Amino acid sequence: MFLTLSTEVLPSLPRKYPGKLQLIFRQQIQPWHPSSTLVHESAAAVLRLAPQKFWDYSKILFEHQKEFFDVNVVNETRNQTYKRLSKLASEVDVEEKGVYELLEVQDKPGQGGSLNIGNGVTDDLKVMVKVNRLLGVHVTPTVLFNGVVENSISSSFTGEQWQEWLEKNVK
């Protein structure tokens, strides 16, 4: 859905619906895919370091998503996966080192001996999860229109179907 939206739908929205439509893209972690958390953390790191590159990075993540599916990360450490994600961020001109510094999990206890220390974007991730829970978002994709979950839109929506739906619903 992201690739369809970003290439076939979003470019025409400002012209077709000036001042009538606002798109909010919220990340939704899929906890049954453990590497999903790592991928979303990398997007949060990019958002922090270079917000103007977030869409470009999201696009490249979707293009490379299979590289981060369970079978392709099972034999990596968490930090090894973070290194690959950081390198991917560099492909959209976001500093690889900066991304990795936000993602890396240290191997030493934190303050007060804490062993669940997280990384530089753990708090960002907590906010994402809380907001999505409040909105009733549990799976991807989930589309909300005027704050209400719109179940008629599916991940297989084509650009044409999006255009038809928008014409019918955006007043």
JSON list of C-alpha atoms in Angstrom, two decimals:
[
{"chain": "A", "resi": 1, "resn": "MET", "atom": "CA", "xyz": [0.00, 0.00, 0.00]},
{"chain": "A", "resi": 2, "resn": "PHE", "atom": "CA", "xyz": [2.79, 2.45, 0.84]},
{"chain": "A", "resi": 3, "resn": "LEU", "atom": "CA", "xyz": [4.38, 2.18, -2.58]},
{"chain": "A", "resi": 4, "resn": "THR", "atom": "CA", "xyz": [1.01, 2.59, -4.33]},
{"chain": "A", "resi": 5, "resn": "LEU", "atom": "CA", "xyz": [0.16, 5.62, -2.22]},
{"chain": "A", "resi": 6, "resn": "SER", "atom": "CA", "xyz": [3.55, 7.27, -2.54]},
{"chain": "A", "resi": 7, "resn": "THR", "atom": "CA", "xyz": [3.86, 6.84, -6.30]},
{"chain": "A", "resi": 8, "resn": "GLU", "atom": "CA", "xyz": [0.28, 6.84, -7.63]},
{"chain": "A", "resi": 9, "resn": "VAL", "atom": "CA", "xyz": [-1.84, 8.80, -5.16]},
{"chain": "A", "resi": 10, "resn": "LEU", "atom": "CA", "xyz": [0.07, 11.28, -3.01]},
{"chain": "A", "resi": 11, "resn": "PRO", "atom": "CA", "xyz": [1.59, 13.29, -5.86]},
{"chain": "A", "resi": 12, "resn": "SER", "atom": "CA", "xyz": [-1.87, 14.39, -7.04]},
{"chain": "A", "resi": 13, "resn": "LEU", "atom": "CA", "xyz": [-3.47, 15.13, -3.65]},
{"chain": "A", "resi": 14, "resn": "PRO", "atom": "CA", "xyz": [-2.43, 18.80, -3.23]},
{"chain": "A", "resi": 15, "resn": "ARG", "atom": "CA", "xyz": [-3.77, 19.62, -6.70]},
{"chain": "A", "resi": 16, "resn": "LYS", "atom": "CA", "xyz": [-6.99, 17.59, -6.44]},
{"chain": "A", "resi": 17, "resn": "TYR", "atom": "CA", "xyz": [-7.88, 18.33, -2.82]},
{"chain": "A", "resi": 18, "resn": "PRO", "atom": "CA", "xyz": [-6.22, 21.61, -1.82]},
{"chain": "A", "resi": 19, "resn": "GLY", "atom": "CA", "xyz": [-6.74, 22.22, 1.89]},
{"chain": "A", "resi": 20, "resn": "LYS", "atom": "CA", "xyz": [-9.24, 19.36, 2.17]},
{"chain": "A", "resi": 21, "resn": "LEU", "atom": "CA", "xyz": [-7.12, 16.37, 3.03]},
{"chain": "A", "resi": 22, "resn": "GLN", "atom": "CA", "xyz": [-4.30, 15.70, 5.46]},
{"chain": "A", "resi": 23, "resn": "LEU", "atom": "CA", "xyz": [-2.35, 12.47, 5.40]},
{"chain": "A", "resi": 24, "resn": "ILE", "atom": "CA", "xyz": [-0.80, 11.20, 8.63]},
{"chain": "A", "resi": 25, "resn": "PHE", "atom": "CA", "xyz": [1.46, 8.20, 8.28]},
{"chain": "A", "resi": 26, "resn": "ARG", "atom": "CA", "xyz": [1.84, 6.31, 11.54]},
{"chain": "A", "resi": 27, "resn": "GLN", "atom": "CA", "xyz": [4.19, 3.42, 11.95]},
{"chain": "A", "resi": 28, "resn": "GLN", "atom": "CA", "xyz": [2.62, 0.23, 13.31]},
{"chain": "A", "resi": 29, "resn": "ILE", "atom": "CA", "xyz": [4.92, -2.41, 14.71]},
{"chain": "A", "resi": 30, "resn": "GLN", "atom": "CA", "xyz": [3.90, -6.00, 14.06]},
{"chain": "A", "resi": 31, "resn": "PRO", "atom": "CA", "xyz": [5.02, -7.76, 17.27]},
{"chain": "A", "resi": 32, "resn": "TRP", "atom": "CA", "xyz": [4.62, -11.21, 15.73]},
{"chain": "A", "resi": 33, "resn": "HIS", "atom": "CA", "xyz": [7.49, -10.24, 13.39]},
{"chain": "A", "resi": 34, "resn": "PRO", "atom": "CA", "xyz": [10.29, -9.41, 15.84]},
{"chain": "A", "resi": 35, "resn": "SER", "atom": "CA", "xyz": [12.40, -7.65, 13.22]},
{"chain": "A", "resi": 36, "resn": "SER", "atom": "CA", "xyz": [9.49, -5.28, 12.61]},
{"chain": "A", "resi": 37, "resn": "THR", "atom": "CA", "xyz": [10.50, -3.46, 15.77]},
{"chain": "A", "resi": 38, "resn": "LEU", "atom": "CA", "xyz": [14.04, -3.00, 14.48]},
{"chain": "A", "resi": 39, "resn": "VAL", "atom": "CA", "xyz": [12.84, -1.68, 11.14]},
{"chain": "A", "resi": 40, "resn": "HIS", "atom": "CA", "xyz": [10.50, 0.80, 12.82]},
{"chain": "A", "resi": 41, "resn": "GLU", "atom": "CA", "xyz": [13.26, 1.89, 15.18]},
{"chain": "A", "resi": 42, "resn": "SER", "atom": "CA", "xyz": [15.44, 2.67, 12.17]},
{"chain": "A", "resi": 43, "resn": "ALA", "atom": "CA", "xyz": [12.66, 4.80, 10.67]},
{"chain": "A", "resi": 44, "resn": "ALA", "atom": "CA", "xyz": [12.34, 6.62, 14.01]},
{"chain": "A", "resi": 45, "resn": "ALA", "atom": "CA", "xyz": [16.09, 7.29, 13.96]},
{"chain": "A", "resi": 46, "resn": "VAL", "atom": "CA", "xyz": [15.83, 8.74, 10.44]},
{"chain": "A", "resi": 47, "resn": "LEU", "atom": "CA", "xyz": [12.87, 10.84, 11.50]},
{"chain": "A", "resi": 48, "resn": "ARG", "atom": "CA", "xyz": [14.95, 12.24, 14.33]},
{"chain": "A", "resi": 49, "resn": "LEU", "atom": "CA", "xyz": [18.10, 12.92, 12.31]},
{"chain": "A", "resi": 50, "resn": "ALA", "atom": "CA", "xyz": [16.67, 13.98, 8.97]},
{"chain": "A", "resi": 51, "resn": "PRO", "atom": "CA", "xyz": [12.86, 14.36, 9.04]},
{"chain": "A", "resi": 52, "resn": "GLN", "atom": "CA", "xyz": [12.86, 15.53, 5.42]},
{"chain": "A", "resi": 53, "resn": "LYS", "atom": "CA", "xyz": [14.23, 12.10, 4.43]},
{"chain": "A", "resi": 54, "resn": "PHE", "atom": "CA", "xyz": [11.60, 10.05, 6.25]},
{"chain": "A", "resi": 55, "resn": "TRP", "atom": "CA", "xyz": [9.43, 9.41, 3.17]},
{"chain": "A", "resi": 56, "resn": "ASP", "atom": "CA", "xyz": [12.44, 8.50, 1.04]},
{"chain": "A", "resi": 57, "resn": "TYR", "atom": "CA", "xyz": [13.66, 6.13, 3.73]},
{"chain": "A", "resi": 58, "resn": "SER", "atom": "CA", "xyz": [10.21, 4.61, 4.18]},
{"chain": "A", "resi": 59, "resn": "LYS", "atom": "CA", "xyz": [10.07, 3.97, 0.44]},
{"chain": "A", "resi": 60, "resn": "ILE", "atom": "CA", "xyz": [13.46, 2.26, 0.42]},
{"chain": "A", "resi": 61, "resn": "LEU", "atom": "CA", "xyz": [12.45, 0.19, 3.45]},
{"chain": "A", "resi": 62, "resn": "PHE", "atom": "CA", "xyz": [9.40, -1.09, 1.62]},
{"chain": "A", "resi": 63, "resn": "GLU", "atom": "CA", "xyz": [11.50, -1.85, -1.44]},
{"chain": "A", "resi": 64, "resn": "HIS", "atom": "CA", "xyz": [13.94, -3.85, 0.73]},
{"chain": "A", "resi": 65, "resn": "GLN", "atom": "CA", "xyz": [11.47, -5.24, 3.24]},
{"chain": "A", "resi": 66, "resn": "LYS", "atom": "CA", "xyz": [12.08, -8.91, 2.45]},
{"chain": "A", "resi": 67, "resn": "GLU", "atom": "CA", "xyz": [15.72, -8.49, 3.50]},
{"chain": "A", "resi": 68, "resn": "PHE", "atom": "CA", "xyz": [14.41, -7.90, 7.03]},
{"chain": "A", "resi": 69, "resn": "PHE", "atom": "CA", "xyz": [11.80, -10.68, 7.20]},
{"chain": "A", "resi": 70, "resn": "ASP", "atom": "CA", "xyz": [12.24, -13.26, 9.97]},
{"chain": "A", "resi": 71, "resn": "VAL", "atom": "CA", "xyz": [14.12, -15.84, 7.90]},
{"chain": "A", "resi": 72, "resn": "ASN", "atom": "CA", "xyz": [16.63, -13.23, 6.73]},
{"chain": "A", "resi": 73, "resn": "VAL", "atom": "CA", "xyz": [17.52, -11.89, 10.19]},
{"chain": "A", "resi": 74, "resn": "VAL", "atom": "CA", "xyz": [17.26, -14.98, 12.37]},
{"chain": "A", "resi": 75, "resn": "ASN", "atom": "CA", "xyz": [21.03, -15.56, 12.45]},
{"chain": "A", "resi": 76, "resn": "GLU", "atom": "CA", "xyz": [21.99, -11.92, 13.06]},
{"chain": "A", "resi": 77, "resn": "THR", "atom": "CA", "xyz": [22.39, -10.14, 16.34]},
{"chain": "A", "resi": 78, "resn": "ARG", "atom": "CA", "xyz": [20.13, -7.17, 16.88]},
{"chain": "A", "resi": 79, "resn": "ASN", "atom": "CA", "xyz": [23.03, -4.76, 16.39]},
{"chain": "A", "resi": 80, "resn": "GLN", "atom": "CA", "xyz": [24.02, -6.50, 13.12]},
{"chain": "A", "resi": 81, "resn": "THR", "atom": "CA", "xyz": [20.53, -5.87, 11.77]},
{"chain": "A", "resi": 82, "resn": "TYR", "atom": "CA", "xyz": [20.79, -2.26, 12.95]},
{"chain": "A", "resi": 83, "resn": "LYS", "atom": "CA", "xyz": [24.03, -1.92, 10.98]},
{"chain": "A", "resi": 84, "resn": "ARG", "atom": "CA", "xyz": [22.30, -3.09, 7.80]},
{"chain": "A", "resi": 85, "resn": "LEU", "atom": "CA", "xyz": [19.39, -0.72, 8.41]},
{"chain": "A", "resi": 86, "resn": "SER", "atom": "CA", "xyz": [21.80, 2.16, 9.05]},
{"chain": "A", "resi": 87, "resn": "LYS", "atom": "CA", "xyz": [23.57, 1.43, 5.77]},
{"chain": "A", "resi": 88, "resn": "LEU", "atom": "CA", "xyz": [20.20, 1.47, 4.01]},
{"chain": "A", "resi": 89, "resn": "ALA", "atom": "CA", "xyz": [19.53, 4.92, 5.49]},
{"chain": "A", "resi": 90, "resn": "SER", "atom": "CA", "xyz": [22.77, 6.14, 3.95]},
{"chain": "A", "resi": 91, "resn": "GLU", "atom": "CA", "xyz": [21.27, 5.36, 0.52]},
{"chain": "A", "resi": 92, "resn": "VAL", "atom": "CA", "xyz": [18.89, 8.29, 1.04]},
{"chain": "A", "resi": 93, "resn": "ASP", "atom": "CA", "xyz": [21.68, 10.56, 2.32]},
{"chain": "A", "resi": 94, "resn": "VAL", "atom": "CA", "xyz": [21.12, 10.09, 6.04]},
{"chain": "A", "resi": 95, "resn": "GLU", "atom": "CA", "xyz": [24.32, 9.70, 8.02]},
{"chain": "A", "resi": 96, "resn": "GLU", "atom": "CA", "xyz": [24.84, 5.98, 8.59]},
{"chain": "A", "resi": 97, "resn": "LYS", "atom": "CA", "xyz": [26.90, 6.51, 11.75]},
{"chain": "A", "resi": 98, "resn": "GLY", "atom": "CA", "xyz": [24.27, 8.77, 13.30]},
{"chain": "A", "resi": 99, "resn": "VAL", "atom": "CA", "xyz": [21.49, 6.27, 12.64]},
{"chain": "A", "resi": 100, "resn": "TYR", "atom": "CA", "xyz": [23.51, 3.43, 14.11]},
{"chain": "A", "resi": 101, "resn": "GLU", "atom": "CA", "xyz": [24.41, 5.47, 17.20]},
{"chain": "A", "resi": 102, "resn": "LEU", "atom": "CA", "xyz": [20.70, 5.93, 17.91]},
{"chain": "A", "resi": 103, "resn": "LEU", "atom": "CA", "xyz": [19.94, 2.25, 17.31]},
{"chain": "A", "resi": 104, "resn": "GLU", "atom": "CA", "xyz": [22.83, 0.42, 18.93]},
{"chain": "A", "resi": 105, "resn": "VAL", "atom": "CA", "xyz": [22.10, -1.41, 22.16]},
{"chain": "A", "resi": 106, "resn": "GLN", "atom": "CA", "xyz": [25.05, -1.34, 24.53]},
{"chain": "A", "resi": 107, "resn": "ASP", "atom": "CA", "xyz": [26.30, -4.51, 26.18]},
{"chain": "A", "resi": 108, "resn": "LYS", "atom": "CA", "xyz": [26.75, -2.91, 29.59]},
{"chain": "A", "resi": 109, "resn": "PRO", "atom": "CA", "xyz": [24.08, -2.33, 32.24]},
{"chain": "A", "resi": 110, "resn": "GLY", "atom": "CA", "xyz": [22.51, 1.10, 32.34]},
{"chain": "A", "resi": 111, "resn": "GLN", "atom": "CA", "xyz": [22.10, 3.49, 35.19]},
{"chain": "A", "resi": 112, "resn": "GLY", "atom": "CA", "xyz": [21.36, 1.69, 38.45]},
{"chain": "A", "resi": 113, "resn": "GLY", "atom": "CA", "xyz": [22.26, -1.67, 36.91]},
{"chain": "A", "resi": 114, "resn": "SER", "atom": "CA", "xyz": [19.29, -1.74, 34.51]},
{"chain": "A", "resi": 115, "resn": "LEU", "atom": "CA", "xyz": [19.57, -4.54, 31.96]},
{"chain": "A", "resi": 116, "resn": "ASN", "atom": "CA", "xyz": [16.67, -3.46, 29.70]},
{"chain": "A", "resi": 117, "resn": "ILE", "atom": "CA", "xyz": [18.28, -0.24, 28.58]},
{"chain": "A", "resi": 118, "resn": "GLY", "atom": "CA", "xyz": [16.81, 0.07, 25.09]},
{"chain": "A", "resi": 119, "resn": "ASN", "atom": "CA", "xyz": [18.41, 2.46, 22.64]},
{"chain": "A", "resi": 120, "resn": "GLY", "atom": "CA", "xyz": [18.20, 6.08, 21.52]},
{"chain": "A", "resi": 121, "resn": "VAL", "atom": "CA", "xyz": [14.73, 5.71, 20.00]},
{"chain": "A", "resi": 122, "resn": "THR", "atom": "CA", "xyz": [13.07, 3.47, 22.58]},
{"chain": "A", "resi": 123, "resn": "ASP", "atom": "CA", "xyz": [10.98, 6.35, 23.94]},
{"chain": "A", "resi": 124, "resn": "ASP", "atom": "CA", "xyz": [9.89, 7.28, 20.41]},
{"chain": "A", "resi": 125, "resn": "LEU", "atom": "CA", "xyz": [8.73, 3.71, 19.88]},
{"chain": "A", "resi": 126, "resn": "LYS", "atom": "CA", "xyz": [6.75, 3.74, 23.12]},
{"chain": "A", "resi": 127, "resn": "VAL", "atom": "CA", "xyz": [4.86, 6.82, 21.92]},
{"chain": "A", "resi": 128, "resn": "MET", "atom": "CA", "xyz": [4.10, 5.16, 18.56]},
{"chain": "A", "resi": 129, "resn": "VAL", "atom": "CA", "xyz": [2.67, 2.10, 20.27]},
{"chain": "A", "resi": 130, "resn": "LYS", "atom": "CA", "xyz": [0.60, 4.14, 22.75]},
{"chain": "A", "resi": 131, "resn": "VAL", "atom": "CA", "xyz": [-0.89, 6.37, 20.05]},
{"chain": "A", "resi": 132, "resn": "ASN", "atom": "CA", "xyz": [-1.84, 3.43, 17.85]},
{"chain": "A", "resi": 133, "resn": "ARG", "atom": "CA", "xyz": [-3.45, 1.64, 20.78]},
{"chain": "A", "resi": 134, "resn": "LEU", "atom": "CA", "xyz": [-5.51, 4.74, 21.54]},
{"chain": "A", "resi": 135, "resn": "LEU", "atom": "CA", "xyz": [-6.63, 4.92, 17.92]},
{"chain": "A", "resi": 136, "resn": "GLY", "atom": "CA", "xyz": [-7.58, 1.24, 17.81]},
{"chain": "A", "resi": 137, "resn": "VAL", "atom": "CA", "xyz": [-4.91, 0.32, 15.28]},
{"chain": "A", "resi": 138, "resn": "HIS", "atom": "CA", "xyz": [-3.84, -3.29, 15.61]},
{"chain": "A", "resi": 139, "resn": "VAL", "atom": "CA", "xyz": [-2.76, -4.43, 12.14]},
{"chain": "A", "resi": 140, "resn": "THR", "atom": "CA", "xyz": [-1.31, -2.97, 8.99]},
{"chain": "A", "resi": 141, "resn": "PRO", "atom": "CA", "xyz": [-2.46, -1.41, 6.98]},
{"chain": "A", "resi": 142, "resn": "THR", "atom": "CA", "xyz": [-5.15, 0.41, 8.89]},
{"chain": "A", "resi": 143, "resn": "VAL", "atom": "CA", "xyz": [-6.66, 3.51, 7.32]},
{"chain": "A", "resi": 144, "resn": "LEU", "atom": "CA", "xyz": [-8.57, 6.06, 9.36]},
{"chain": "A", "resi": 145, "resn": "PHE", "atom": "CA", "xyz": [-10.75, 8.67, 7.70]},
{"chain": "A", "resi": 146, "resn": "ASN", "atom": "CA", "xyz": [-11.98, 11.55, 9.86]},
{"chain": "A", "resi": 147, "resn": "GLY", "atom": "CA", "xyz": [-10.63, 9.62, 12.85]},
{"chain": "A", "resi": 148, "resn": "VAL", "atom": "CA", "xyz": [-12.65, 6.45, 12.16]},
{"chain": "A", "resi": 149, "resn": "VAL", "atom": "CA", "xyz": [-11.17, 3.13, 11.01]},
{"chain": "A", "resi": 150, "resn": "GLU", "atom": "CA", "xyz": [-12.12, 2.67, 7.34]},
{"chain": "A", "resi": 151, "resn": "ASN", "atom": "CA", "xyz": [-12.35, -1.10, 6.83]},
{"chain": "A", "resi": 152, "resn": "SER", "atom": "CA", "xyz": [-13.28, -0.89, 3.14]},
{"chain": "A", "resi": 153, "resn": "ILE", "atom": "CA", "xyz": [-9.69, 0.01, 2.22]},
{"chain": "A", "resi": 154, "resn": "SER", "atom": "CA", "xyz": [-7.36, -2.96, 1.90]},
{"chain": "A", "resi": 155, "resn": "SER", "atom": "CA", "xyz": [-3.68, -3.46, 1.31]},
{"chain": "A", "resi": 156, "resn": "SER", "atom": "CA", "xyz": [-4.42, -4.52, -2.26]},
{"chain": "A", "resi": 157, "resn": "PHE", "atom": "CA", "xyz": [-6.03, -1.18, -3.19]},
{"chain": "A", "resi": 158, "resn": "THR", "atom": "CA", "xyz": [-4.72, 0.00, -6.54]},
{"chain": "A", "resi": 159, "resn": "GLY", "atom": "CA", "xyz": [-4.00, 3.62, -7.36]},
{"chain": "A", "resi": 160, "resn": "GLU", "atom": "CA", "xyz": [-7.24, 3.72, -9.34]},
{"chain": "A", "resi": 161, "resn": "GLN", "atom": "CA", "xyz": [-9.24, 2.35, -6.40]},
{"chain": "A", "resi": 162, "resn": "TRP", "atom": "CA", "xyz": [-7.70, 4.98, -4.12]},
{"chain": "A", "resi": 163, "resn": "GLN", "atom": "CA", "xyz": [-8.63, 7.75, -6.56]},
{"chain": "A", "resi": 164, "resn": "GLU", "atom": "CA", "xyz": [-12.21, 6.47, -6.78]},
{"chain": "A", "resi": 165, "resn": "TRP", "atom": "CA", "xyz": [-12.51, 6.19, -3.00]},
{"chain": "A", "resi": 166, "resn": "LEU", "atom": "CA", "xyz": [-11.12, 9.69, -2.47]},
{"chain": "A", "resi": 167, "resn": "GLU", "atom": "CA", "xyz": [-13.44, 11.22, -5.09]},
{"chain": "A", "resi": 168, "resn": "LYS", "atom": "CA", "xyz": [-16.41, 9.64, -3.37]},
{"chain": "A", "resi": 169, "resn": "ASN", "atom": "CA", "xyz": [-15.44, 10.53, 0.20]},
{"chain": "A", "resi": 170, "resn": "VAL", "atom": "CA", "xyz": [-13.46, 13.80, 0.24]},
{"chain": "A", "resi": 171, "resn": "LYS", "atom": "CA", "xyz": [-15.87, 16.72, 0.18]}
]
